[in-house]
Short mmCIF file of C-alpha atoms and ligand atoms in Angstrom, two decimals:
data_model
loop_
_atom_site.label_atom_id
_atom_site.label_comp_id
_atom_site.label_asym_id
_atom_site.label_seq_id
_atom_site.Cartn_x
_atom_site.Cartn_y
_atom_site.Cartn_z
CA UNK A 771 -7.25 18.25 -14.27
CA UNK A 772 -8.32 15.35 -12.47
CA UNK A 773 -12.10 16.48 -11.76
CA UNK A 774 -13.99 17.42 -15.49
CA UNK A 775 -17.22 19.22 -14.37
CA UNK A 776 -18.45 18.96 -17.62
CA UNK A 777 -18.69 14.85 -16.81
CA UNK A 778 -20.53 15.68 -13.57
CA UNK A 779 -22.84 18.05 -15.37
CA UNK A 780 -23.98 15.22 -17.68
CA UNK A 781 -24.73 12.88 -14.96
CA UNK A 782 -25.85 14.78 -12.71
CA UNK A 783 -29.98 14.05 -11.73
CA UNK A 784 -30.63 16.71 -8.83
CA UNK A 785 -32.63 19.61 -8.53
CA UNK A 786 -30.11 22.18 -7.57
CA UNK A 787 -27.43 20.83 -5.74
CA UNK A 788 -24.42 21.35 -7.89
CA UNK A 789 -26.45 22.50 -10.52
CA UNK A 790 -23.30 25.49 -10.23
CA UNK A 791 -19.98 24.39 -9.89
CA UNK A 792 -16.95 25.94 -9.24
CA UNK A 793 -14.01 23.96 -10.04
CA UNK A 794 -10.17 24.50 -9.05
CA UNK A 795 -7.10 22.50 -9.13
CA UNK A 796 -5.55 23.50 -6.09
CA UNK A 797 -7.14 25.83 -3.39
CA UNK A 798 -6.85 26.42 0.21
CA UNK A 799 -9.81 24.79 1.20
CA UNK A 800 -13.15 24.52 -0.38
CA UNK A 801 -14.72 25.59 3.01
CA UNK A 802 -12.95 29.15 2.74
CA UNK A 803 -14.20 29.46 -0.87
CA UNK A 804 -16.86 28.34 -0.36
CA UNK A 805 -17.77 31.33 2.68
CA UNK A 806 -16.41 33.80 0.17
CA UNK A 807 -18.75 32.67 -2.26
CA UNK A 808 -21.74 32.84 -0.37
CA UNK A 809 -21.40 36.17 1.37
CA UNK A 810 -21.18 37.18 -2.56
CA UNK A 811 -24.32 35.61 -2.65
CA UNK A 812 -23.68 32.30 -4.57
CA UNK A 813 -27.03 30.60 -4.79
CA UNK A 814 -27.99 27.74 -2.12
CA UNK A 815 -26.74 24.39 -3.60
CA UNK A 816 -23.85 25.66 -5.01
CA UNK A 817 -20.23 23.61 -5.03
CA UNK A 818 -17.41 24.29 -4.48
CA UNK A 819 -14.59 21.08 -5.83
CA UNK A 820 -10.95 21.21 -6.09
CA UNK A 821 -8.33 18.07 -6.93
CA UNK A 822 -5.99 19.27 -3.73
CA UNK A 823 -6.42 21.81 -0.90
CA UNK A 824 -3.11 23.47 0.80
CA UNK A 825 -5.00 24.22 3.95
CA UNK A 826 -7.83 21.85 4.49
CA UNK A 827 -8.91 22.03 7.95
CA UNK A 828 -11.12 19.94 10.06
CA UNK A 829 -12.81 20.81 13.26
CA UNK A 830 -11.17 23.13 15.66
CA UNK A 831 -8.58 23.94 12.91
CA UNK A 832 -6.96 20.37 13.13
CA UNK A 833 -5.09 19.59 9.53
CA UNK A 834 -7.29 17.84 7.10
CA UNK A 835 -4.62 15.92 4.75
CA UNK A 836 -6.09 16.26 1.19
CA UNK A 837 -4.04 14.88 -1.87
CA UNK A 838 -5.07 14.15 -5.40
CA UNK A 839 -7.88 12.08 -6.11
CA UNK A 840 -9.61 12.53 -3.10
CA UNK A 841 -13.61 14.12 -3.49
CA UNK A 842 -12.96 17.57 -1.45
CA UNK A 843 -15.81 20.14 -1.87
CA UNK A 844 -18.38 22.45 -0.14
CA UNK A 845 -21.68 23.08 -0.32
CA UNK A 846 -23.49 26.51 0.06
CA UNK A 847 -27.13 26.29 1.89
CA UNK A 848 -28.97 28.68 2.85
CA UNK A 849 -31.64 27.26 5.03
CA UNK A 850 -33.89 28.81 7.65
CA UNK A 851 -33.29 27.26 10.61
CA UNK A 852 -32.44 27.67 13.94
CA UNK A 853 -28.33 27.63 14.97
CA UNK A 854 -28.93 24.43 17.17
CA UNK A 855 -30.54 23.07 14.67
CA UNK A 856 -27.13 22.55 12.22
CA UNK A 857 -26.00 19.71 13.48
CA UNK A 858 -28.63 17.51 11.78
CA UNK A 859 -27.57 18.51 8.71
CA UNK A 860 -23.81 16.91 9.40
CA UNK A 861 -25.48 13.90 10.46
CA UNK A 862 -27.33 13.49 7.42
CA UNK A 863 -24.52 14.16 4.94
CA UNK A 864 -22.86 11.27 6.95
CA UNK A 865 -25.65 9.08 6.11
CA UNK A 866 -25.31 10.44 2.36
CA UNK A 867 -22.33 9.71 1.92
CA UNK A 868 -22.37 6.15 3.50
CA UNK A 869 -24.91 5.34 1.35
CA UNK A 870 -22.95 6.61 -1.89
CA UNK A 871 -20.10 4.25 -0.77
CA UNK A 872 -22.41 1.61 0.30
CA UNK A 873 -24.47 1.73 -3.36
CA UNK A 874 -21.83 2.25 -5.36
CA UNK A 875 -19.09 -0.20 -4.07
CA UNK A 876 -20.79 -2.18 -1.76
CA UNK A 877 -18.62 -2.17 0.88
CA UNK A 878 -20.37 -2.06 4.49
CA UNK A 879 -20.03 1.79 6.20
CA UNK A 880 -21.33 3.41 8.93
CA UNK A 881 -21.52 6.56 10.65
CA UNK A 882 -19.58 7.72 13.77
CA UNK A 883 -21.05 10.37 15.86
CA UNK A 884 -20.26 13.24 14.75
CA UNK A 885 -18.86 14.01 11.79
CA UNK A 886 -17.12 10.89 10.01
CA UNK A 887 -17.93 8.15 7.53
CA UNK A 888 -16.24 4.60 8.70
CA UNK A 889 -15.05 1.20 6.41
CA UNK A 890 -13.89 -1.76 8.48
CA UNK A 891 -13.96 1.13 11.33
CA UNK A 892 -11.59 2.86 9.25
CA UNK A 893 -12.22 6.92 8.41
CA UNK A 894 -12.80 7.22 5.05
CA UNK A 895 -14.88 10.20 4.97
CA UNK A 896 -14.95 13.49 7.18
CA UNK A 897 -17.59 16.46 7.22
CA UNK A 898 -17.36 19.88 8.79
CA UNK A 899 -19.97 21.96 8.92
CA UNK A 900 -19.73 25.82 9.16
CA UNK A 901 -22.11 28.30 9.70
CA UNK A 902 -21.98 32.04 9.50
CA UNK A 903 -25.13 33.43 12.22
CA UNK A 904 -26.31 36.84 12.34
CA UNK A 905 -28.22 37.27 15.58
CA UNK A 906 -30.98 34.52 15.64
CA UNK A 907 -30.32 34.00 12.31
CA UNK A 908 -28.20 31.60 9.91
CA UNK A 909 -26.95 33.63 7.20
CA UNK A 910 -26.05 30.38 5.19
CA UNK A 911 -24.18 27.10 5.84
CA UNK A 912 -21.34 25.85 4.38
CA UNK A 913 -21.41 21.80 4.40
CA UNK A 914 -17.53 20.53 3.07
CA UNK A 915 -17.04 16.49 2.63
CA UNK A 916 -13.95 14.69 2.04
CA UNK A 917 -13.53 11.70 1.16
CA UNK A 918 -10.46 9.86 0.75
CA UNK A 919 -11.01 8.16 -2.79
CA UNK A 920 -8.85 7.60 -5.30
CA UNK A 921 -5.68 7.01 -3.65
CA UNK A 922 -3.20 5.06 -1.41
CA UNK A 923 -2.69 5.17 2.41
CA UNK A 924 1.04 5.62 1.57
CA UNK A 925 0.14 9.25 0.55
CA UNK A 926 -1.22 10.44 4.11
CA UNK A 927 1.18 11.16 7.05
CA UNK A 928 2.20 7.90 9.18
CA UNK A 929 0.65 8.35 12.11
CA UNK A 930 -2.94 8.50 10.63
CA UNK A 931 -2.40 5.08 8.45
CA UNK A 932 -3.64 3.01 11.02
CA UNK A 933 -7.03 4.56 11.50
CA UNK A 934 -8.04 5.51 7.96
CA UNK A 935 -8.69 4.04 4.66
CA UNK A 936 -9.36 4.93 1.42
CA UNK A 937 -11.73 3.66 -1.76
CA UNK A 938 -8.23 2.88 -3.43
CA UNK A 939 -6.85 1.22 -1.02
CA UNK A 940 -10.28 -1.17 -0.40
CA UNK A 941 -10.57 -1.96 -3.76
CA UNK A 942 -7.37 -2.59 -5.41
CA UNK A 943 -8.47 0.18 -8.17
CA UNK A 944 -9.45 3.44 -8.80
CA UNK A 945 -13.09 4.77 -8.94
CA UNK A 946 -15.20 6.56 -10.76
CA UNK A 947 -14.48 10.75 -8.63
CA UNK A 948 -17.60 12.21 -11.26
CA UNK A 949 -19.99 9.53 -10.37
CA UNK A 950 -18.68 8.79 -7.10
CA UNK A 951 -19.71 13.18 -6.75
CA UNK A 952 -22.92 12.81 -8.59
CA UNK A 953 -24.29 10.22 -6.75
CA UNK A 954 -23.43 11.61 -3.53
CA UNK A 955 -25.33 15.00 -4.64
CA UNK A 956 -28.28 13.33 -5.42
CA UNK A 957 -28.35 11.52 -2.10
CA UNK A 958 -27.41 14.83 -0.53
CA UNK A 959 -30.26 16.87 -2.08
CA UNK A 960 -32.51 14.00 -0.75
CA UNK A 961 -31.56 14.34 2.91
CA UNK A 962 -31.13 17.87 2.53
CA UNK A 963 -34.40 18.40 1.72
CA UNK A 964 -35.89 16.09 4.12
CA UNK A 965 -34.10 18.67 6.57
CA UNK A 966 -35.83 21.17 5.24
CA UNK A 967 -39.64 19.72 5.87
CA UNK A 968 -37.86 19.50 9.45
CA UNK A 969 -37.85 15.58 9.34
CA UNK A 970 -35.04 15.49 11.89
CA UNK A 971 -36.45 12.02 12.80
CA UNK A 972 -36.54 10.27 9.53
CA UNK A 973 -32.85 11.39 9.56
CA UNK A 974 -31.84 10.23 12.93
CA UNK A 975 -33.52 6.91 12.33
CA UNK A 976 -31.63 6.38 9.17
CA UNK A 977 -28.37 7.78 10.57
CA UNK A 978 -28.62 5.63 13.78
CA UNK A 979 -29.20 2.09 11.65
CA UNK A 980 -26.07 2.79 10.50
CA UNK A 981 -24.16 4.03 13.73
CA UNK A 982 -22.04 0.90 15.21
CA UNK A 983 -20.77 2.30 18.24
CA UNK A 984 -24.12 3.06 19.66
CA UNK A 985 -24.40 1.00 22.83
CA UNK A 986 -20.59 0.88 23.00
CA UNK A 987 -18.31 1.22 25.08
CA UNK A 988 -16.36 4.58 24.54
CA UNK A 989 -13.21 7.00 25.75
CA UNK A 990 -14.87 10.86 25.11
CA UNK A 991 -12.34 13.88 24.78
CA UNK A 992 -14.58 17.03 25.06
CA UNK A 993 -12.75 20.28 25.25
CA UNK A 994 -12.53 19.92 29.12
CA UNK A 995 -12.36 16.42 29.87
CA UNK A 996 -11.36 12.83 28.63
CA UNK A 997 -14.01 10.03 30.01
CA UNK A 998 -14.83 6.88 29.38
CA UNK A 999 -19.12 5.74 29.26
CA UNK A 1000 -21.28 3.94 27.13
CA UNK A 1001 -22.64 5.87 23.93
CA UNK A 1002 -26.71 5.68 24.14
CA UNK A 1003 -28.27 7.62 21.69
CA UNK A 1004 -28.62 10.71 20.35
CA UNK A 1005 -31.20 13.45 20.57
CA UNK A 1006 -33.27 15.50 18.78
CA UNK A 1007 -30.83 18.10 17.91
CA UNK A 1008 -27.71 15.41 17.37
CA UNK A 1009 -26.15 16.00 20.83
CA UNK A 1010 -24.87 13.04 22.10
CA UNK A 1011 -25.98 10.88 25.07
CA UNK A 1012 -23.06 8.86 27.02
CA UNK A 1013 -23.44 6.95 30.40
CA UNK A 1014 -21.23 7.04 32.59
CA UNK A 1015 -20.48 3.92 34.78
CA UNK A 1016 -22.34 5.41 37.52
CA UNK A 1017 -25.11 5.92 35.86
CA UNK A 1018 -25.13 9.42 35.28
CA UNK A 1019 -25.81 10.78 31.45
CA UNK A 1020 -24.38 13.53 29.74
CA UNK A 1021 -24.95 15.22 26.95
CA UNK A 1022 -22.29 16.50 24.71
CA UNK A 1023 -22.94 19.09 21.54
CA UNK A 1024 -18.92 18.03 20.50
CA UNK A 1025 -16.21 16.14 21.04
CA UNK A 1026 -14.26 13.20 19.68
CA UNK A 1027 -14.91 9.32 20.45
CA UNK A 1028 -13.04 6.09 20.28
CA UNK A 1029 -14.59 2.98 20.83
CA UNK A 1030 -13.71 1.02 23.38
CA UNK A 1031 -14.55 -2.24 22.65
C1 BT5 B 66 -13.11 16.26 9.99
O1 BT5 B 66 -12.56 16.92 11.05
O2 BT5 B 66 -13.18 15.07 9.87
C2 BT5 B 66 -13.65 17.19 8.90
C3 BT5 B 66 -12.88 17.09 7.63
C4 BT5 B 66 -13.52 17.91 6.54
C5 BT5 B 66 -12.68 17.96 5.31
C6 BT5 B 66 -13.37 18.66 4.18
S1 BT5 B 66 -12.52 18.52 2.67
C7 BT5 B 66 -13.47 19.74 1.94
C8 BT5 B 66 -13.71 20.80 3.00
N1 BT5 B 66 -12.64 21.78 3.04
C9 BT5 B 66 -11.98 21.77 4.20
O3 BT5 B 66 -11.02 22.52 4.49
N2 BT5 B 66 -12.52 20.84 5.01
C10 BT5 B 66 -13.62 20.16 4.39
P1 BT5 B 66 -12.15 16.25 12.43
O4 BT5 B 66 -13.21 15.33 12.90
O5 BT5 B 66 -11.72 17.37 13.29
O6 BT5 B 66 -10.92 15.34 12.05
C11 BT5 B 66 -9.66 15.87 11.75
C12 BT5 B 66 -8.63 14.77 11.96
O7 BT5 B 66 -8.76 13.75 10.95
C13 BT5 B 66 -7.20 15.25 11.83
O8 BT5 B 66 -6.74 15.79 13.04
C14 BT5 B 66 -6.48 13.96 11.47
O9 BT5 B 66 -6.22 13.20 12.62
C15 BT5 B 66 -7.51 13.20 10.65
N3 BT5 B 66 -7.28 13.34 9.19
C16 BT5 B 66 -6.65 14.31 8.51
N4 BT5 B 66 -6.70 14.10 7.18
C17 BT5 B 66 -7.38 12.94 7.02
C18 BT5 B 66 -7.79 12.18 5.89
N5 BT5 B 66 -7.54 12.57 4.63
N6 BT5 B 66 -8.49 11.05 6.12
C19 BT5 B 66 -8.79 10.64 7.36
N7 BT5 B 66 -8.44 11.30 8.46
C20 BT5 B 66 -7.74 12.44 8.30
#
């Protein structure tokens, strides 16, 4: 058992975020658990954490490498919002979880648009966000975060060692998973429930101080297209604005970017 719940529970300082946790040595991925869990009815705020996952997935089913002593878990929310709405709510676990890593091991992070955590411009941390909709409405969201903790670049597949890192590999040492988890629940909670009072501002504001390639140069690959324009902003419902070299803007709801600069 590399994860003790029990630790977490002691620590632990939020409201109801993690207040239940399910814990598992090996799963297929805490986002599938996760979805079973709440269409049982699990209540909002409840995680899901296992030490490995066999099929960890990120967006658009691309492989999400998960080993042992990374932080890999879901959250169950069940928040009344509007579909286009959700993508706030990945933006603002980014900005939890830089500011876990920033607080707790002062190393300097930011956020990449849209889903990842960066060190040195590294990934260290990746989010997908899942949500089950029922006509207008969202039956419940499923938020999972990994973060690639307490172990060594040697461990991941070759070709991704060049643009990831890891908590291990920064600091020479292992860390802390149960405080690294609590603290990172307690920040969650926080910007969760900011999203709730529909503060989408506060949380762009605080997600843009920390987004580095804004006003950057970047290559976009969208579903239909690979181009190359400067990243702007984004708006109010975390799309992204990129200008091209002739001026024109677009706007893109996904997508993957490297910066260019
Ligand atoms: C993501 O997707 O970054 C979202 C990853 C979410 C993982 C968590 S773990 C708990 C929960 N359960 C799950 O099954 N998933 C969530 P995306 O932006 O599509 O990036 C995927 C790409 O990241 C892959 O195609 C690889 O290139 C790269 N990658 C895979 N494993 C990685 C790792 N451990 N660290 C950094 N990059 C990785």
């Amino acid at each position: 058992m590399m994860i003790k719940v029990e630790k977490i529970m002691s620590m632990l300082q939020t409201e109801y975020v993690g207040r239940e946790i399910h814990y598992f040595q090996k799963v297929t991925s805490t986002n599938a658990i996760a979805k079973e869990e709440a269409k049982k009815n699990a209540k909002a705020g409840t995680v899901i954490i296992a030490d490995t996952q066999t099929r960890g997935h990120g967006r658009l089913n691309r492989k999400w490498i998960s080993p042992k002593g990374g932080v890999w878990l879901s959250i169950i929310l069940k928040p009344t919002i509007a579909a286009e709405e959700t993508p706030i709510i990945t933006l603002a676990t980014s900005t939890a979880v830089a500011n876990t890593i920033h607080r707790l091991h002062t190393l300097k992070t930011e956020v990449k648009w849209p889903n990842d955590v960066l060190v040195n411009g590294r990934k260290i941390c990746g989010i997908l966000t899942e949500s089950s909709i029922e006509g207008e409405n969202i039956k419940f969201i499923i938020v999972g975060v990994g973060i690639n903790a307490n172990f060594n670049l040697d461990v991941l597949p070759t070709d991704l060692r060049s643009t990831t890192t890891s908590l291990k590999q920064l600091l020479r040492e292992n860390v802390d998973l149960e405080r690294l988890i609590c603290v990172f629940l307690k920040e969650f909670e926080e910007h969760y429930e900011l999203f709730k009072k529909r503060r989408f501002d506060a949380l762009r504001d605080e997600w843009r101080g920390m987004a580095g390639f804004l006003g950057k140069n970047v290559e976009v690959m969208s579903f239909r297209e690979t181009f190359m324009g400067k990243a702007l902003d984004i708006d109010e419902n975390g799309a992204l604005i990129v200008e091209l070299e002739n001026g024109e803007r677009r706007r893109l709801l996904s997508g993957d970017l490297t910066v260019r600069e």
